[in-house]
Amino acid sequence: KKCESDAVRIQKDKESCEADLAAAQPHVDKANKAIKEVKEGHISEIKKLANPSDIIKLVFDCVLILFQLPLTPVNPTKITVDKQEYDWFEASFKQAQQLMSAQSFLKDVTIFGASGK
């Protein structure tokens, strides 16, 4: 009996996970397509920005996190995204600029997009 109830529960979990994956897949496909469209010139342009918009800083904080790299120590601040101000923490854009300076950065992002690692 326990095995049967476990099998039913596992099947429900599997179906739920498959539904979540199906809902997420279009977003994953869109992100992978966007990664393939990034060129070295785009990275160079962002790297040169002395004070990029908060959304750019936020995106590159996420990149640092995905690559499991250190962030600036957490200091409260406010950021503006889509003309709305939010309580947040100080960005780590200087670290992101160093990451973008690596010759393999664009290749690493592309590989991460394909493998999630």
Short mmCIF file of N, CA and C in Angstrom, two decimals:
data_model
loop_
_atom_site.label_atom_id
_atom_site.label_comp_id
_atom_site.label_asym_id
_atom_site.label_seq_id
_atom_site.Cartn_x
_atom_site.Cartn_y
_atom_site.Cartn_z
N LYS A 1 0.82 -1.20 0.00
CA LYS A 1 0.00 0.00 0.00
C LYS A 1 0.86 1.26 0.00
N LYS A 2 1.88 1.29 0.86
CA LYS A 2 2.73 2.47 0.94
C LYS A 2 3.43 2.72 -0.39
N CYS A 3 3.91 1.67 -1.03
CA CYS A 3 4.57 1.82 -2.33
C CYS A 3 3.61 2.39 -3.37
N GLU A 4 2.35 1.93 -3.32
CA GLU A 4 1.37 2.43 -4.28
C GLU A 4 1.08 3.91 -4.04
N SER A 5 0.94 4.29 -2.78
CA SER A 5 0.67 5.71 -2.48
C SER A 5 1.89 6.57 -2.82
N ASP A 6 3.08 6.03 -2.59
CA ASP A 6 4.30 6.75 -2.99
C ASP A 6 4.36 6.93 -4.50
N ALA A 7 3.99 5.89 -5.23
CA ALA A 7 4.00 5.96 -6.70
C ALA A 7 3.01 7.01 -7.20
N VAL A 8 1.85 7.08 -6.59
CA VAL A 8 0.85 8.09 -6.98
C VAL A 8 1.38 9.49 -6.68
N ARG A 9 1.96 9.68 -5.49
CA ARG A 9 2.51 10.98 -5.11
C ARG A 9 3.63 11.38 -6.05
N ILE A 10 4.53 10.45 -6.36
CA ILE A 10 5.66 10.73 -7.25
C ILE A 10 5.15 11.08 -8.65
N GLN A 11 4.13 10.40 -9.12
CA GLN A 11 3.57 10.70 -10.45
C GLN A 11 2.99 12.11 -10.47
N LYS A 12 2.29 12.50 -9.40
CA LYS A 12 1.74 13.86 -9.32
C LYS A 12 2.86 14.90 -9.31
N ASP A 13 3.92 14.63 -8.53
CA ASP A 13 5.07 15.53 -8.49
C ASP A 13 5.71 15.65 -9.87
N LYS A 14 5.84 14.52 -10.55
CA LYS A 14 6.43 14.51 -11.88
C LYS A 14 5.60 15.35 -12.85
N GLU A 15 4.29 15.18 -12.81
CA GLU A 15 3.41 15.94 -13.70
C GLU A 15 3.49 17.44 -13.39
N SER A 16 3.55 17.78 -12.12
CA SER A 16 3.68 19.18 -11.73
C SER A 16 4.99 19.78 -12.24
N CYS A 17 6.07 19.02 -12.08
CA CYS A 17 7.38 19.49 -12.55
C CYS A 17 7.41 19.65 -14.07
N GLU A 18 6.81 18.70 -14.76
CA GLU A 18 6.76 18.79 -16.22
C GLU A 18 5.94 19.99 -16.68
N ALA A 19 4.86 20.32 -15.96
CA ALA A 19 4.05 21.49 -16.29
C ALA A 19 4.86 22.77 -16.06
N ASP A 20 5.60 22.81 -14.93
CA ASP A 20 6.45 23.98 -14.65
C ASP A 20 7.51 24.14 -15.72
N LEU A 21 8.12 23.03 -16.12
CA LEU A 21 9.15 23.07 -17.17
C LEU A 21 8.56 23.55 -18.49
N ALA A 22 7.39 23.07 -18.83
CA ALA A 22 6.75 23.49 -20.08
C ALA A 22 6.44 24.98 -20.06
N ALA A 23 6.05 25.50 -18.90
CA ALA A 23 5.76 26.93 -18.78
C ALA A 23 7.04 27.76 -18.88
N ALA A 24 8.13 27.24 -18.36
CA ALA A 24 9.40 27.97 -18.35
C ALA A 24 10.15 27.88 -19.67
N GLN A 25 9.93 26.82 -20.44
CA GLN A 25 10.73 26.56 -21.64
C GLN A 25 10.75 27.71 -22.65
N PRO A 26 9.62 28.38 -22.92
CA PRO A 26 9.68 29.50 -23.87
C PRO A 26 10.62 30.61 -23.39
N HIS A 27 10.67 30.83 -22.09
CA HIS A 27 11.56 31.86 -21.53
C HIS A 27 13.02 31.43 -21.65
N VAL A 28 13.28 30.15 -21.42
CA VAL A 28 14.63 29.61 -21.58
C VAL A 28 15.08 29.74 -23.03
N ASP A 29 14.19 29.39 -23.95
CA ASP A 29 14.52 29.49 -25.38
C ASP A 29 14.81 30.93 -25.78
N LYS A 30 14.01 31.86 -25.26
CA LYS A 30 14.20 33.28 -25.57
C LYS A 30 15.54 33.77 -25.01
N ALA A 31 15.87 33.35 -23.80
CA ALA A 31 17.15 33.75 -23.19
C ALA A 31 18.33 33.18 -23.97
N ASN A 32 18.24 31.93 -24.38
CA ASN A 32 19.32 31.31 -25.17
C ASN A 32 19.50 32.02 -26.50
N LYS A 33 18.40 32.41 -27.12
CA LYS A 33 18.49 33.16 -28.38
C LYS A 33 19.17 34.51 -28.14
N ALA A 34 18.79 35.18 -27.06
CA ALA A 34 19.38 36.48 -26.74
C ALA A 34 20.87 36.37 -26.49
N ILE A 35 21.30 35.32 -25.80
CA ILE A 35 22.73 35.12 -25.52
C ILE A 35 23.51 35.03 -26.83
N LYS A 36 22.95 34.32 -27.80
CA LYS A 36 23.64 34.14 -29.07
C LYS A 36 23.78 35.45 -29.85
N GLU A 37 22.95 36.43 -29.53
CA GLU A 37 22.98 37.71 -30.24
C GLU A 37 23.95 38.72 -29.61
N VAL A 38 24.49 38.42 -28.43
CA VAL A 38 25.43 39.33 -27.77
C VAL A 38 26.77 39.26 -28.48
N LYS A 39 27.32 40.42 -28.79
CA LYS A 39 28.61 40.53 -29.49
C LYS A 39 29.64 41.19 -28.57
N GLU A 40 30.90 41.00 -28.92
CA GLU A 40 31.99 41.61 -28.13
C GLU A 40 31.80 43.12 -27.99
N GLY A 41 31.34 43.76 -29.06
CA GLY A 41 31.12 45.21 -29.03
C GLY A 41 30.10 45.63 -27.98
N HIS A 42 29.09 44.81 -27.77
CA HIS A 42 28.10 45.10 -26.74
C HIS A 42 28.75 45.08 -25.36
N ILE A 43 29.58 44.08 -25.14
CA ILE A 43 30.27 43.96 -23.84
C ILE A 43 31.22 45.13 -23.65
N SER A 44 31.96 45.49 -24.68
CA SER A 44 32.90 46.61 -24.59
C SER A 44 32.16 47.90 -24.25
N GLU A 45 31.01 48.10 -24.86
CA GLU A 45 30.23 49.31 -24.61
C GLU A 45 29.78 49.38 -23.15
N ILE A 46 29.29 48.28 -22.63
CA ILE A 46 28.84 48.25 -21.23
C ILE A 46 30.01 48.43 -20.28
N LYS A 47 31.12 47.79 -20.60
CA LYS A 47 32.32 47.84 -19.75
C LYS A 47 32.81 49.28 -19.59
N LYS A 48 32.65 50.10 -20.63
CA LYS A 48 33.15 51.48 -20.62
C LYS A 48 32.26 52.43 -19.81
N LEU A 49 31.05 52.02 -19.48
CA LEU A 49 30.13 52.91 -18.77
C LEU A 49 30.64 53.21 -17.37
N ALA A 50 30.80 54.50 -17.08
CA ALA A 50 31.27 54.90 -15.75
C ALA A 50 30.17 54.70 -14.71
N ASN A 51 28.95 55.01 -15.08
CA ASN A 51 27.83 54.87 -14.15
C ASN A 51 26.60 54.40 -14.92
N PRO A 52 26.54 53.09 -15.21
CA PRO A 52 25.40 52.57 -15.99
C PRO A 52 24.09 52.68 -15.21
N SER A 53 23.00 52.51 -15.90
CA SER A 53 21.69 52.54 -15.24
C SER A 53 21.62 51.40 -14.22
N ASP A 54 20.72 51.58 -13.27
CA ASP A 54 20.59 50.58 -12.20
C ASP A 54 20.20 49.21 -12.74
N ILE A 55 19.41 49.17 -13.80
CA ILE A 55 19.00 47.87 -14.34
C ILE A 55 20.21 47.12 -14.91
N ILE A 56 21.14 47.83 -15.53
CA ILE A 56 22.36 47.18 -16.03
C ILE A 56 23.18 46.65 -14.86
N LYS A 57 23.30 47.45 -13.82
CA LYS A 57 24.04 47.01 -12.63
C LYS A 57 23.39 45.76 -12.03
N LEU A 58 22.06 45.77 -11.97
CA LEU A 58 21.33 44.63 -11.41
C LEU A 58 21.56 43.37 -12.24
N VAL A 59 21.50 43.51 -13.55
CA VAL A 59 21.73 42.36 -14.43
C VAL A 59 23.13 41.78 -14.19
N PHE A 60 24.12 42.65 -14.07
CA PHE A 60 25.48 42.14 -13.88
C PHE A 60 25.73 41.62 -12.48
N ASP A 61 24.98 42.09 -11.48
CA ASP A 61 25.03 41.45 -10.17
C ASP A 61 24.53 40.00 -10.31
N CYS A 62 23.47 39.83 -11.10
CA CYS A 62 22.94 38.47 -11.33
C CYS A 62 23.96 37.60 -12.05
N VAL A 63 24.67 38.18 -13.01
CA VAL A 63 25.71 37.41 -13.72
C VAL A 63 26.79 36.96 -12.73
N LEU A 64 27.21 37.87 -11.85
CA LEU A 64 28.21 37.50 -10.84
C LEU A 64 27.70 36.36 -9.97
N ILE A 65 26.44 36.44 -9.57
CA ILE A 65 25.86 35.38 -8.74
C ILE A 65 25.82 34.05 -9.50
N LEU A 66 25.39 34.09 -10.76
CA LEU A 66 25.33 32.86 -11.55
C LEU A 66 26.71 32.20 -11.70
N PHE A 67 27.73 33.04 -11.80
CA PHE A 67 29.09 32.52 -11.92
C PHE A 67 29.73 32.27 -10.55
N GLN A 68 28.94 32.45 -9.50
CA GLN A 68 29.37 32.22 -8.12
C GLN A 68 30.62 33.03 -7.77
N LEU A 69 30.60 34.31 -8.16
CA LEU A 69 31.69 35.22 -7.87
C LEU A 69 31.27 36.19 -6.77
N PRO A 70 32.24 36.73 -6.04
CA PRO A 70 31.90 37.61 -4.91
C PRO A 70 31.26 38.92 -5.36
N LEU A 71 30.39 39.42 -4.49
CA LEU A 71 29.75 40.71 -4.68
C LEU A 71 30.35 41.71 -3.70
N THR A 72 30.07 42.98 -3.94
CA THR A 72 30.44 44.02 -2.98
C THR A 72 29.73 43.70 -1.66
N PRO A 73 30.38 43.97 -0.52
CA PRO A 73 29.68 43.76 0.75
C PRO A 73 28.34 44.51 0.75
N VAL A 74 27.34 43.91 1.36
CA VAL A 74 25.99 44.46 1.30
C VAL A 74 25.91 45.77 2.08
N ASN A 75 25.55 46.82 1.34
CA ASN A 75 25.28 48.13 1.90
C ASN A 75 23.95 48.60 1.33
N PRO A 76 23.00 48.95 2.19
CA PRO A 76 21.69 49.38 1.69
C PRO A 76 21.81 50.63 0.81
N THR A 77 21.00 50.66 -0.21
CA THR A 77 20.91 51.83 -1.09
C THR A 77 19.55 51.78 -1.77
N LYS A 78 19.30 52.70 -2.65
CA LYS A 78 18.07 52.71 -3.44
C LYS A 78 18.47 52.60 -4.90
N ILE A 79 17.66 51.88 -5.67
CA ILE A 79 17.88 51.81 -7.10
C ILE A 79 16.60 52.23 -7.81
N THR A 80 16.75 52.65 -9.05
CA THR A 80 15.60 53.04 -9.85
C THR A 80 15.51 52.12 -11.06
N VAL A 81 14.38 51.46 -11.18
CA VAL A 81 14.13 50.56 -12.31
C VAL A 81 12.75 50.91 -12.85
N ASP A 82 12.70 51.17 -14.14
CA ASP A 82 11.45 51.52 -14.80
C ASP A 82 10.76 52.68 -14.08
N LYS A 83 11.55 53.68 -13.74
CA LYS A 83 11.10 54.93 -13.10
C LYS A 83 10.51 54.73 -11.71
N GLN A 84 10.78 53.57 -11.09
CA GLN A 84 10.34 53.33 -9.72
C GLN A 84 11.56 53.09 -8.84
N GLU A 85 11.51 53.66 -7.65
CA GLU A 85 12.63 53.52 -6.73
C GLU A 85 12.37 52.36 -5.77
N TYR A 86 13.44 51.57 -5.54
CA TYR A 86 13.36 50.39 -4.67
C TYR A 86 14.49 50.42 -3.66
N ASP A 87 14.21 49.93 -2.45
CA ASP A 87 15.28 49.69 -1.49
C ASP A 87 16.04 48.48 -2.00
N TRP A 88 17.36 48.56 -2.03
CA TRP A 88 18.16 47.47 -2.57
C TRP A 88 19.50 47.49 -1.87
N PHE A 89 20.52 46.99 -2.51
CA PHE A 89 21.86 47.01 -1.95
C PHE A 89 22.82 47.53 -3.01
N GLU A 90 23.96 47.97 -2.54
CA GLU A 90 24.96 48.55 -3.45
C GLU A 90 25.37 47.54 -4.52
N ALA A 91 25.45 48.01 -5.75
CA ALA A 91 25.79 47.14 -6.88
C ALA A 91 27.27 46.75 -6.86
N SER A 92 27.57 45.70 -7.57
CA SER A 92 28.94 45.18 -7.67
C SER A 92 29.48 45.37 -9.09
N PHE A 93 29.19 46.51 -9.69
CA PHE A 93 29.53 46.71 -11.09
C PHE A 93 31.04 46.70 -11.33
N LYS A 94 31.83 47.16 -10.38
CA LYS A 94 33.29 47.12 -10.56
C LYS A 94 33.78 45.68 -10.73
N GLN A 95 33.23 44.76 -9.93
CA GLN A 95 33.58 43.35 -10.08
C GLN A 95 33.09 42.82 -11.43
N ALA A 96 31.92 43.28 -11.85
CA ALA A 96 31.38 42.85 -13.14
C ALA A 96 32.26 43.34 -14.29
N GLN A 97 32.79 44.56 -14.16
CA GLN A 97 33.69 45.08 -15.19
C GLN A 97 34.94 44.21 -15.29
N GLN A 98 35.45 43.77 -14.16
CA GLN A 98 36.61 42.87 -14.17
C GLN A 98 36.26 41.56 -14.85
N LEU A 99 35.07 41.03 -14.55
CA LEU A 99 34.63 39.79 -15.18
C LEU A 99 34.51 39.97 -16.69
N MET A 100 33.94 41.09 -17.11
CA MET A 100 33.77 41.34 -18.55
C MET A 100 35.11 41.53 -19.25
N SER A 101 36.15 41.87 -18.51
CA SER A 101 37.48 42.06 -19.11
C SER A 101 38.16 40.74 -19.45
N ALA A 102 37.68 39.67 -18.87
CA ALA A 102 38.27 38.35 -19.17
C ALA A 102 38.01 38.02 -20.64
N GLN A 103 39.05 37.56 -21.32
CA GLN A 103 38.91 37.24 -22.74
C GLN A 103 37.85 36.18 -23.00
N SER A 104 37.63 35.32 -22.04
CA SER A 104 36.69 34.21 -22.24
C SER A 104 35.27 34.56 -21.78
N PHE A 105 35.01 35.82 -21.37
CA PHE A 105 33.71 36.16 -20.78
C PHE A 105 32.54 35.79 -21.69
N LEU A 106 32.55 36.26 -22.92
CA LEU A 106 31.42 36.00 -23.81
C LEU A 106 31.26 34.50 -24.06
N LYS A 107 32.37 33.80 -24.23
CA LYS A 107 32.32 32.34 -24.42
C LYS A 107 31.76 31.67 -23.16
N ASP A 108 32.19 32.13 -21.99
CA ASP A 108 31.71 31.57 -20.73
C ASP A 108 30.20 31.78 -20.57
N VAL A 109 29.72 32.97 -20.95
CA VAL A 109 28.28 33.25 -20.86
C VAL A 109 27.51 32.34 -21.81
N THR A 110 28.03 32.14 -23.00
CA THR A 110 27.38 31.28 -23.98
C THR A 110 27.33 29.84 -23.49
N ILE A 111 28.42 29.37 -22.94
CA ILE A 111 28.47 28.00 -22.40
C ILE A 111 27.51 27.87 -21.22
N PHE A 112 27.50 28.88 -20.35
CA PHE A 112 26.57 28.85 -19.21
C PHE A 112 25.13 28.79 -19.71
N GLY A 113 24.82 29.56 -20.74
CA GLY A 113 23.47 29.55 -21.29
C GLY A 113 23.08 28.18 -21.82
N ALA A 114 24.04 27.49 -22.40
CA ALA A 114 23.75 26.18 -22.98
C ALA A 114 23.69 25.08 -21.92
N SER A 115 24.53 25.20 -20.89
CA SER A 115 24.63 24.09 -19.92
C SER A 115 24.09 24.43 -18.53
N GLY A 116 23.94 25.72 -18.24
CA GLY A 116 23.52 26.11 -16.89
C GLY A 116 24.62 25.96 -15.86
N LYS A 117 25.87 25.82 -16.36
CA LYS A 117 27.01 25.64 -15.44
C LYS A 117 28.12 26.58 -15.83
#
